[in-house]
Tab-separated table of C-alpha atoms in Angstrom:
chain	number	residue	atom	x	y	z
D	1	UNK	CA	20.050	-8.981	3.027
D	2	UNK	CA	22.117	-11.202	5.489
D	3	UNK	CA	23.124	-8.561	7.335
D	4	UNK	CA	19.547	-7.235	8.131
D	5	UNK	CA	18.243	-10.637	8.850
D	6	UNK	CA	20.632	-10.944	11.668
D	7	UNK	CA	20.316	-7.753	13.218
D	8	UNK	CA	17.673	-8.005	16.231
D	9	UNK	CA	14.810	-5.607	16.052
D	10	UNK	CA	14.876	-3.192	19.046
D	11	UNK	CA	12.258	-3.322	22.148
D	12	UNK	CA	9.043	-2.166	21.428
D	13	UNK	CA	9.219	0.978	24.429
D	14	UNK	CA	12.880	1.997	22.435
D	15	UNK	CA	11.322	1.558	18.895
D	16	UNK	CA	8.537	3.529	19.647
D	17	UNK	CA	11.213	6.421	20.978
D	18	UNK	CA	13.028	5.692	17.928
D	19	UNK	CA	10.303	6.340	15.515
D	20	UNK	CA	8.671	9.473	17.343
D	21	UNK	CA	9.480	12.156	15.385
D	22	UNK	CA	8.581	10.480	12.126
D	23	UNK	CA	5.399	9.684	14.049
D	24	UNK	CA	4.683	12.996	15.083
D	25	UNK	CA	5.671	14.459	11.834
D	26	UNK	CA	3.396	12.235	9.958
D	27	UNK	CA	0.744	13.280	12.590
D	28	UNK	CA	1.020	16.965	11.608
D	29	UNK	CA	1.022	16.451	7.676
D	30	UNK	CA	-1.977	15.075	7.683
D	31	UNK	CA	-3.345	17.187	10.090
D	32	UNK	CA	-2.606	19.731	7.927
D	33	UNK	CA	-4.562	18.068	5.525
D	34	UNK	CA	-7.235	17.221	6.708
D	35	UNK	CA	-7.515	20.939	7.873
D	36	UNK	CA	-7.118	22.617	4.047
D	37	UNK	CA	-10.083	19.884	3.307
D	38	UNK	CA	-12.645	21.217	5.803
D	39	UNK	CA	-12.078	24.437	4.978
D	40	UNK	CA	-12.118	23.793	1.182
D	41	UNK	CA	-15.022	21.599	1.644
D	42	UNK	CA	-16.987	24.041	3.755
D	43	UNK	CA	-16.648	26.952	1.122
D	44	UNK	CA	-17.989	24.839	-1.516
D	45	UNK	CA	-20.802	23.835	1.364
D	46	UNK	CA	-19.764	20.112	1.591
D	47	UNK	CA	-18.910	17.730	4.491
D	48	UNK	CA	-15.195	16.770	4.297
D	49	UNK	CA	-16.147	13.868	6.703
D	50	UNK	CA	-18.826	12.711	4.391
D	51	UNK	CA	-15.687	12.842	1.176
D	52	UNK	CA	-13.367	11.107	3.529
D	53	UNK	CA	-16.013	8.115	4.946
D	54	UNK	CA	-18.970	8.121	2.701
D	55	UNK	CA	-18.168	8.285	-1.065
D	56	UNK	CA	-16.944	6.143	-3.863
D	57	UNK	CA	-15.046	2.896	-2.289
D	58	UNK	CA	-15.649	3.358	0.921
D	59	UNK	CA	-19.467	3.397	0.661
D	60	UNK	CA	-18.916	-0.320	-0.758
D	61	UNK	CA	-16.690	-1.218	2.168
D	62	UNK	CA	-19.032	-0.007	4.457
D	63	UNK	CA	-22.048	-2.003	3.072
D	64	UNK	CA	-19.990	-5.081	2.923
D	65	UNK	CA	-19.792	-4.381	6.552
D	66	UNK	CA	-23.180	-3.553	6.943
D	67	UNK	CA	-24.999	-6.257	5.247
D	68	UNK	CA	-22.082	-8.122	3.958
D	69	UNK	CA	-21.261	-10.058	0.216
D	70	UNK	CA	-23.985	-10.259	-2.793
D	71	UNK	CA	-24.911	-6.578	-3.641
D	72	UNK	CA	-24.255	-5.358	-7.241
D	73	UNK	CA	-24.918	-2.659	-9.378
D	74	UNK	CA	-25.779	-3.186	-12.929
D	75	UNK	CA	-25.244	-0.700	-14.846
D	76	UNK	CA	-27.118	0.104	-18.825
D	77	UNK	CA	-23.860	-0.586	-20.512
D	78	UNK	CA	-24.312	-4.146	-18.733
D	79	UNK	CA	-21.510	-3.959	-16.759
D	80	UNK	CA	-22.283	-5.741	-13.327
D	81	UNK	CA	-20.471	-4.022	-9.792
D	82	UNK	CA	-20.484	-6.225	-7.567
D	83	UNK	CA	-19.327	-5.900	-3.938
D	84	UNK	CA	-17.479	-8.827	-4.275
D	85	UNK	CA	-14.444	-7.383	-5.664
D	86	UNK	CA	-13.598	-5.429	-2.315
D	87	UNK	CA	-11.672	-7.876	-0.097
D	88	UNK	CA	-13.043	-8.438	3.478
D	89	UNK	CA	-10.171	-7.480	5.678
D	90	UNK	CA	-11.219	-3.371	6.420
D	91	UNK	CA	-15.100	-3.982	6.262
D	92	UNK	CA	-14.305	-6.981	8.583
D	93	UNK	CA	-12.511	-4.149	10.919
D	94	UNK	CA	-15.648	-2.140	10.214
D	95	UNK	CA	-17.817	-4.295	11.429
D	96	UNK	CA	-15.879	-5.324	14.421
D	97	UNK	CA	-15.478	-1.805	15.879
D	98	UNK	CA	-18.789	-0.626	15.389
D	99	UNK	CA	-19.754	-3.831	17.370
D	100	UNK	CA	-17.528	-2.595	20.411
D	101	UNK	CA	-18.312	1.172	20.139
D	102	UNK	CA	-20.948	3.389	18.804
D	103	UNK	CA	-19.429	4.545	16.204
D	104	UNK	CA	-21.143	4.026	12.647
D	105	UNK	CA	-19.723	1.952	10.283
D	106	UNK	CA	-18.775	4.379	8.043
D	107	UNK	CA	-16.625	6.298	11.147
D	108	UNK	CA	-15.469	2.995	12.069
D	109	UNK	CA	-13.840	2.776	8.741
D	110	UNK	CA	-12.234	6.197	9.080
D	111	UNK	CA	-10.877	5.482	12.466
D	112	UNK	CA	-9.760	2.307	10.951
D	113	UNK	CA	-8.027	4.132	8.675
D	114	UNK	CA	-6.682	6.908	10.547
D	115	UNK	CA	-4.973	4.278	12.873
D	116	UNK	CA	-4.345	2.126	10.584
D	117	UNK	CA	-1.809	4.840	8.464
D	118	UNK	CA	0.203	5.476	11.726
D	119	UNK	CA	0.656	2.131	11.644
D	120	UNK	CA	1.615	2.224	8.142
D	121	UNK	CA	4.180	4.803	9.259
D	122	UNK	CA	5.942	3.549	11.955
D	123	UNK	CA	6.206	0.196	9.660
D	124	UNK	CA	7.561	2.590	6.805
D	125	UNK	CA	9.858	4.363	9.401
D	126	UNK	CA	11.486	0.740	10.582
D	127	UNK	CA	11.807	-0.639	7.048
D	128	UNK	CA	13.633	2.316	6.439
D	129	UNK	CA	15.526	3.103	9.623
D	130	UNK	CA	17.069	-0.234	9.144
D	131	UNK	CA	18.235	0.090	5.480
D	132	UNK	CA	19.457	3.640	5.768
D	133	UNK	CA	19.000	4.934	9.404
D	134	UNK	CA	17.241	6.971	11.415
D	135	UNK	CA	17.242	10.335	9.041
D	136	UNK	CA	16.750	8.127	6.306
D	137	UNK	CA	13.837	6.633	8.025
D	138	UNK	CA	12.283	9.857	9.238
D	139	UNK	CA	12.531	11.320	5.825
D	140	UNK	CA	10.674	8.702	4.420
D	141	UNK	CA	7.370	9.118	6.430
D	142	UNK	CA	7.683	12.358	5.805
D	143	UNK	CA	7.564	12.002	1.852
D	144	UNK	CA	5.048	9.206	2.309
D	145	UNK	CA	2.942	11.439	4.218
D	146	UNK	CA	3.021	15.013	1.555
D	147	UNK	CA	2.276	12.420	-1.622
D	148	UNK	CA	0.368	14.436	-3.863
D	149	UNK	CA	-1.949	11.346	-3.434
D	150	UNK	CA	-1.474	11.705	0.787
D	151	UNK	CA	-5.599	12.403	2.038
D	152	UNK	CA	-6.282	9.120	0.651
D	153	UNK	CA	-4.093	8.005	3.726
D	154	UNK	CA	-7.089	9.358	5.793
D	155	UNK	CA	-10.065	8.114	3.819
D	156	UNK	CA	-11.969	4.805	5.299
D	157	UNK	CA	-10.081	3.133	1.946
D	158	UNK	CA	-7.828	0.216	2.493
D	159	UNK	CA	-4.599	1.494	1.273
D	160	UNK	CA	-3.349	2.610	4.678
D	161	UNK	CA	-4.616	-0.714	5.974
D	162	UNK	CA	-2.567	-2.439	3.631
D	163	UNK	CA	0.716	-0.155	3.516
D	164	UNK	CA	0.766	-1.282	7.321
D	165	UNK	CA	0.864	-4.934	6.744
D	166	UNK	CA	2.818	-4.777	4.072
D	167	UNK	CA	5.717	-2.706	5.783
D	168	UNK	CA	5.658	-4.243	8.740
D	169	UNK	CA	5.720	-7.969	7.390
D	170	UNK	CA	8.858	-6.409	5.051
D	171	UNK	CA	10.738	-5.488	7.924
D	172	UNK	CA	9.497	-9.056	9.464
D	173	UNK	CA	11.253	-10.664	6.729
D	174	UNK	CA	14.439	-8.167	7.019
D	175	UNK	CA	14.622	-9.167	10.705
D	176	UNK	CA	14.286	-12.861	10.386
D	177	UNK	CA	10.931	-13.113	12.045
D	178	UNK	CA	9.581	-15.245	9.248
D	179	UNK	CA	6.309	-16.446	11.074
D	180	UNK	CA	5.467	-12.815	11.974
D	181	UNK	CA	6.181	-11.692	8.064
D	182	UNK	CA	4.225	-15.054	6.668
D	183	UNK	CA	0.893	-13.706	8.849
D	184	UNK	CA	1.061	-10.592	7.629
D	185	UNK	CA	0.996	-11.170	4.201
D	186	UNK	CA	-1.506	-13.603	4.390
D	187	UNK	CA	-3.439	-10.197	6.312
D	188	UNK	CA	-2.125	-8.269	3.524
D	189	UNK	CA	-4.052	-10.655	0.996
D	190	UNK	CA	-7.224	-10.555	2.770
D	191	UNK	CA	-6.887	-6.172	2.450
D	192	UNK	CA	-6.428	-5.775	-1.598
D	193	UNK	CA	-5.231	-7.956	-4.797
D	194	UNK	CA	-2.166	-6.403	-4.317
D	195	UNK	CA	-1.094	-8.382	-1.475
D	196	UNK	CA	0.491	-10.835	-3.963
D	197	UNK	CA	3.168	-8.086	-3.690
D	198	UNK	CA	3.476	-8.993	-0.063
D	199	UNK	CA	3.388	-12.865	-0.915
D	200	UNK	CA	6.034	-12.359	-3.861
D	201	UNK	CA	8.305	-10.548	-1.331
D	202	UNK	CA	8.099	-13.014	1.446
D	203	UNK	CA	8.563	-15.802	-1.159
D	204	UNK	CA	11.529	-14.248	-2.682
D	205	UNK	CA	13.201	-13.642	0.643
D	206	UNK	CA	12.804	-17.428	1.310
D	207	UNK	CA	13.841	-18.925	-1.539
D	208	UNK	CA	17.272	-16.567	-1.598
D	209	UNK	CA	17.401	-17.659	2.073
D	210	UNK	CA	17.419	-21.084	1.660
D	211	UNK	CA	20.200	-21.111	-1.731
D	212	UNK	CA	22.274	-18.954	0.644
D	213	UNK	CA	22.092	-21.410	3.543
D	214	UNK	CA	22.850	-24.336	1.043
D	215	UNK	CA	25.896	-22.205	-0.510
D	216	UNK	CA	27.191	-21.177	2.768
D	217	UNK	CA	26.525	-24.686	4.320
D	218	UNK	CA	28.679	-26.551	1.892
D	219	UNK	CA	32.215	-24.999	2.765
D	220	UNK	CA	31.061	-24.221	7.248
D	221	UNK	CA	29.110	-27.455	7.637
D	222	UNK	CA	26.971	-27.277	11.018
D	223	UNK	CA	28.622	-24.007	11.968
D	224	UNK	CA	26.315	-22.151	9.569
D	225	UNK	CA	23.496	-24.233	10.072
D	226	UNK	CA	23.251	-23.012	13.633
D	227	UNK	CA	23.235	-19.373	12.973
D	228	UNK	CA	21.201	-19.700	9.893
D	229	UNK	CA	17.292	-19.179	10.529
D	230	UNK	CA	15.196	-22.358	11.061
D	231	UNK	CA	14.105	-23.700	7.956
D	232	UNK	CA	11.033	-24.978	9.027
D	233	UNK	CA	10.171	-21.489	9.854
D	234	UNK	CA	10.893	-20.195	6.670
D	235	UNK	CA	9.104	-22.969	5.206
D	236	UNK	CA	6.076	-22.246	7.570
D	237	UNK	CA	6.048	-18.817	6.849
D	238	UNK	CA	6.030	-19.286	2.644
D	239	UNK	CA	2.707	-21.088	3.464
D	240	UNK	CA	1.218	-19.143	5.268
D	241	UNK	CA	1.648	-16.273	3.407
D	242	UNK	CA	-0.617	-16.879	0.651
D	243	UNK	CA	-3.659	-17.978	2.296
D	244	UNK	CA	-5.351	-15.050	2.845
D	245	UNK	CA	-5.567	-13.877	-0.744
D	246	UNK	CA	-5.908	-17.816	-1.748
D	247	UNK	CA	-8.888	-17.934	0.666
D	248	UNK	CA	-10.867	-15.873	-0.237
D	249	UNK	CA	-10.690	-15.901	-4.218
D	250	UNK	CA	-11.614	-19.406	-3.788
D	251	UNK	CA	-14.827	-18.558	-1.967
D	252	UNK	CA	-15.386	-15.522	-4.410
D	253	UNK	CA	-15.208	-18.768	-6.897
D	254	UNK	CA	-17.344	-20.823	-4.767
D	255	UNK	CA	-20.017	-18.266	-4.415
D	256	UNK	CA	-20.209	-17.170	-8.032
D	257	UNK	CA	-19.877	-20.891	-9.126
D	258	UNK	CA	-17.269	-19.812	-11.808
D	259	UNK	CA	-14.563	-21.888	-9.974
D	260	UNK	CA	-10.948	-20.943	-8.679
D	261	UNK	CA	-10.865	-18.158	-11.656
D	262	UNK	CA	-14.185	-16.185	-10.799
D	263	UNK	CA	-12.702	-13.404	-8.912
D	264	UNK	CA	-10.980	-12.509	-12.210
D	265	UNK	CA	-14.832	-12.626	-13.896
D	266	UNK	CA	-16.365	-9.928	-10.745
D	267	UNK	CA	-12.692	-7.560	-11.652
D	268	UNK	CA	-14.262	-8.210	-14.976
D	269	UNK	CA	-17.984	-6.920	-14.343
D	270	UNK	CA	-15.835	-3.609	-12.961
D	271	UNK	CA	-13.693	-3.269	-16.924
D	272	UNK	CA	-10.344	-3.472	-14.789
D	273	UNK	CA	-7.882	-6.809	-15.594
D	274	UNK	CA	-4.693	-7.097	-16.353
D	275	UNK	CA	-3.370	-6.255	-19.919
D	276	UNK	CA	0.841	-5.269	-19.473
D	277	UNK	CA	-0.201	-1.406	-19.898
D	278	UNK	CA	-1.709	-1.247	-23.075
D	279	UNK	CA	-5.086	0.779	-22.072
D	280	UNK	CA	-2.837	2.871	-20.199
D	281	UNK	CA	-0.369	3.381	-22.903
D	282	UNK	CA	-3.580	4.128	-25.464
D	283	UNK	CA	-5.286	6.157	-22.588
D	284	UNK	CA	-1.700	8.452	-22.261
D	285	UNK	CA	-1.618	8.407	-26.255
D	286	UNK	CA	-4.916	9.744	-26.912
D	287	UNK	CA	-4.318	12.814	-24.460
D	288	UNK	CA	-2.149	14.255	-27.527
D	289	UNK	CA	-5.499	15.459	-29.473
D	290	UNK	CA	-5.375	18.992	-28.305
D	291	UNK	CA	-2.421	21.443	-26.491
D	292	UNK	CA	-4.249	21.244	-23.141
D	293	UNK	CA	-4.747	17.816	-23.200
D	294	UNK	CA	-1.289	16.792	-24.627
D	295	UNK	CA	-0.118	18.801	-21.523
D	296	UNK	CA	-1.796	16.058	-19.155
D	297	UNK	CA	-0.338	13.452	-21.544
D	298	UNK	CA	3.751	14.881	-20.945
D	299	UNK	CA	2.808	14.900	-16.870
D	300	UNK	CA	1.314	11.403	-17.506
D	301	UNK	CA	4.548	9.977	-18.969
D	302	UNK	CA	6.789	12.291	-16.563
D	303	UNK	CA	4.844	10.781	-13.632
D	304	UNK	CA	5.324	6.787	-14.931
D	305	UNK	CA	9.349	7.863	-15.696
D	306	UNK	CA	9.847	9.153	-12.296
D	307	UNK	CA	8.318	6.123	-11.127
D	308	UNK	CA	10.598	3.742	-13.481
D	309	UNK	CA	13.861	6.332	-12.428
D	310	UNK	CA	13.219	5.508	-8.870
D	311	UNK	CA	12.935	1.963	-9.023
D	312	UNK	CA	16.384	1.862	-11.029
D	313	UNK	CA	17.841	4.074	-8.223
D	314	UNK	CA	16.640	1.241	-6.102
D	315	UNK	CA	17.887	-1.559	-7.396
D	316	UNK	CA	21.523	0.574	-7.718
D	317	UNK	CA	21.399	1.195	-4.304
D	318	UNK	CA	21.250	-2.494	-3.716
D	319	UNK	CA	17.674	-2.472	-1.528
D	320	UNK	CA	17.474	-5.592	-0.536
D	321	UNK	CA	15.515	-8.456	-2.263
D	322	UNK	CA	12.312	-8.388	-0.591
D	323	UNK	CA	11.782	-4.508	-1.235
D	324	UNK	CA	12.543	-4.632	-4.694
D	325	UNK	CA	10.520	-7.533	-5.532
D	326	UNK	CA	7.544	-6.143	-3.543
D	327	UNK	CA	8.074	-2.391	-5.217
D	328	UNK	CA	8.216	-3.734	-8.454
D	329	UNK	CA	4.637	-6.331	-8.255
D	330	UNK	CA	2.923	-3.245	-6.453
D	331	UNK	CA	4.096	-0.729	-9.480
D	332	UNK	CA	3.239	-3.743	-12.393
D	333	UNK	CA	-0.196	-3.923	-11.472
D	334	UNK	CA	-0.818	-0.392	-11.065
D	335	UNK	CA	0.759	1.016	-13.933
D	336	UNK	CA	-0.496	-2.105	-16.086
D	337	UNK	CA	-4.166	-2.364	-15.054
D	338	UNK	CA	-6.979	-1.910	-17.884
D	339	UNK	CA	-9.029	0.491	-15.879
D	340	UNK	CA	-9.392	3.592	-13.485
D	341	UNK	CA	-6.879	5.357	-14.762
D	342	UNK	CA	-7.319	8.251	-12.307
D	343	UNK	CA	-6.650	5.888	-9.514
D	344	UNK	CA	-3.415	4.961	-10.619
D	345	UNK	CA	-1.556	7.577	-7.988
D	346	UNK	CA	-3.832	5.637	-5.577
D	347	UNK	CA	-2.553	2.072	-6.147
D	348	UNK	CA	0.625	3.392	-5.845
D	349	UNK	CA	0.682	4.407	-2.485
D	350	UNK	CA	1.765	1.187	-1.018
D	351	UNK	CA	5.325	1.154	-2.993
D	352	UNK	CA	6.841	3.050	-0.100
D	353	UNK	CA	10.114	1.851	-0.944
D	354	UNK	CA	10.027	4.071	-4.327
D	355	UNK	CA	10.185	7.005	-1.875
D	356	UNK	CA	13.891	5.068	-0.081
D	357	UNK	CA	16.315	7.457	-2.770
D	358	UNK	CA	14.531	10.338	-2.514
D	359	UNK	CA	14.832	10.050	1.783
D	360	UNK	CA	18.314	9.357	1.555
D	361	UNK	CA	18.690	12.357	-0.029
D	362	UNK	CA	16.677	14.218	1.737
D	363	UNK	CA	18.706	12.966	4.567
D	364	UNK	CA	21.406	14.359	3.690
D	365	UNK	CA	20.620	18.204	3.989
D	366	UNK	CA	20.570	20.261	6.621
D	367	UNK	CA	18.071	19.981	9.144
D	368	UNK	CA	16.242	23.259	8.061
D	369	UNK	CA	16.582	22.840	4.205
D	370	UNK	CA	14.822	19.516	4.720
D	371	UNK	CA	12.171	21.071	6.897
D	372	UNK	CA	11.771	23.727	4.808
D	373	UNK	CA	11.140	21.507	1.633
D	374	UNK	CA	9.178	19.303	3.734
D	375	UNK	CA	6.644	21.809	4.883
D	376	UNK	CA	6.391	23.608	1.269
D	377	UNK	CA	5.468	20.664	-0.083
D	378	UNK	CA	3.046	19.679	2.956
D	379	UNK	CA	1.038	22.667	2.073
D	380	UNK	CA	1.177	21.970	-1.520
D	381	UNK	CA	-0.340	18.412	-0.681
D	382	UNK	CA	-2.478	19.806	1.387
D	383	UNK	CA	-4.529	21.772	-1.085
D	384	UNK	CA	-4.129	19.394	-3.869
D	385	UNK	CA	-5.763	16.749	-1.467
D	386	UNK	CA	-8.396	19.253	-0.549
D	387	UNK	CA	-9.112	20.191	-4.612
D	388	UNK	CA	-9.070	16.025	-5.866
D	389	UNK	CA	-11.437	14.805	-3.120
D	390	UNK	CA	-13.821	17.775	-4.179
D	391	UNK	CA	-13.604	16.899	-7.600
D	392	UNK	CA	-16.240	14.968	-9.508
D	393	UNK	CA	-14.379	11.681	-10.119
D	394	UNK	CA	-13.494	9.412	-7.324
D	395	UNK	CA	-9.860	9.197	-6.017
């Protein structure tokens, strides 16, 4: 990682050159998906704007938005939905833009979110582009963008929202910019639990920072001390990183009157906590009653393998701290979550940097093989995308 943290990030106008064809690429996957939904949705006479702004999470967003915190569902098995479990950064966006526009909340989320994933890859494209290069980098939107998983990208959810924040205050950290990374993550906690990934990450980085300065210091004195990043920075930016998701579990606490822990009681009211993957691991087991089902169970554990195989690829390819750290939180608390076991594709999309191997890779074919590949797969995507959101379950 000392290598990275050196290197200066390029000017915005080049970057933005740099990252154009990943950019534009990314624009014309999920084009392409969004296409193969409207015209799945209108055969089945459905509104593919109404599955992408106005069902399942994104309904709660946009009441939060709306009429804000304190609306709950309770439901005859007594379990209690409350709004409060959606953090406050997207309806907050929500809100904001229908403010300053006339759009309706609902396609203020989905413009959110439609801006919000280019965002997410240009962020991927720079993370990447610096590890592995430009190919490399390209290569990795590209796979980010035909994820079986990929419409979600375009849905008024927060994932895009906070694969944005997350890859951009990663590639903060990578470029020394330690204040920049440090308000991102605290962002990133405000968009979804998960942004204790970001935190994790950002604290890692820091603490390996500051051992390396006092190794290096020892035998170079004030020579290294001059080139090495201003502690106070990084100490700046390891508090500031955790506020976000600090703040408002606190209030969450505050407003149920259950104390610092009663965000954990609202995740309750929703059956989804934190249990190492045993649900899963039961939920995976008990496909094996029947041949089709025990079909579904085999792709299940294929699925969580590949995941596991790509992470060890990782870590062999020596990606640098604050990736692996912030891969591996992001895949622990999807894969070991008690609930929504359908979403667990979903709350994966964030750990971009499980897609790294398979771009460098990629990278390394011909221009046309990759395209071809690419594209194949787009389409695949593209109808998978268009067959899940019609489904009956939510993504």
């Amino acid at each position: 990682m000392t290598d990275l943290e050196t290197r200066a990030a390029p000017p915005r106008s080049a970057a933005l050159r740099r990252a154009a064809p990943a950019l534009l690429g990314y624009a014309a996957v999920r084009a392409l998906g969004l296409l193969a939904l409207a015209l799945w949705s209108g055969a089945r006479g459905k509104s593919a704007y109404t599955l992408l702004t106005a069902r399942w999470d994104s309904l709660w967003y946009t009441r939060v938005a709306e009429l804000g915190y304190g609306y709950e569902v309770r439901l005859p098995n007594g379990d209690v939905h409350s709004n409060l479990a959606f953090f406050p950064l997207l309806p907050w966006l929500e809100r904001l833009l229908h403010a300053a526009t006339p759009l309706s909340y609902a396609g203020a989320g989905f413009t959110v979110s439609l801006l919000a994933s280019l965002a997410a890859a240009w962020g991927i494209f720079a993370v990447a582009d610096l590890v592995h290069g430009r190919r490399a980098g390209v290569c990795a939107v590209l796979l980010w963008a035909v994820l079986p998983v990929g419409i979600v990208q375009s849905m008024a959810y927060s994932e895009s929202l906070f694969t944005a924040l997350a890859a951009w205050s990663l590639y903060a950290v990578l470029t020394g910019r330690w204040l920049t990374a440090g308000l991102l993550a605290a962002l990133a906690g405000l968009t979804r639990p998960v942004g204790l990934a970001v935190v994790a990450a950002v604290w890692a980085a820091g603490i390996a920072s500051f051992v390396r300065t006092r190794s290096d210091a020892r035998p170079h004195g004030a020579h290294i001390e001059m080139h090495a990043p201003s502690p106070a920075r990084r100490a700046l930016a390891m508090l500031l990183a955790p506020l976000g998701a600090a703040a408002y579990v606190l209030w969450v606490g505050h407003h149920t009157g259950k104390g610092p822990l009663g965000y954990l009681d609202v995740q309750a009211g929703w059956r989804n906590g934190f249990d190492g993957g045993y649900a899963f691991a039961r939920f995976v087991g008990d496909k094996f009653t029947s041949i089709p089902s025990a079909l579904a169970g085999v792709g299940l554990i294929v699925g969580v393998g590949l995941v596991i195989w790509l992470y060890v690829v990782g870590v062999r390819q020596r990606q640098p701290l604050p990736l692996l750290v912030y891969t591996g939180v992001v895949t622990a608390l999807a894969l070991c979550a008690s609930s929504y076991f359908g979403s667990k594709p979903r709350l994966l999309l964030p750990a971009f940097p499980l897609l790294l191997p398979l771009a460098v890779a990629l990278a390394r074919l011909r221009t046309a093989r990759s395209a071809l590949m690419v594209g194949g797969v787009a389409a695949l995507s593209a109808v998978y995308g268009a067959f899940w959101l019609n489904g009956s379950g939510p993504p």
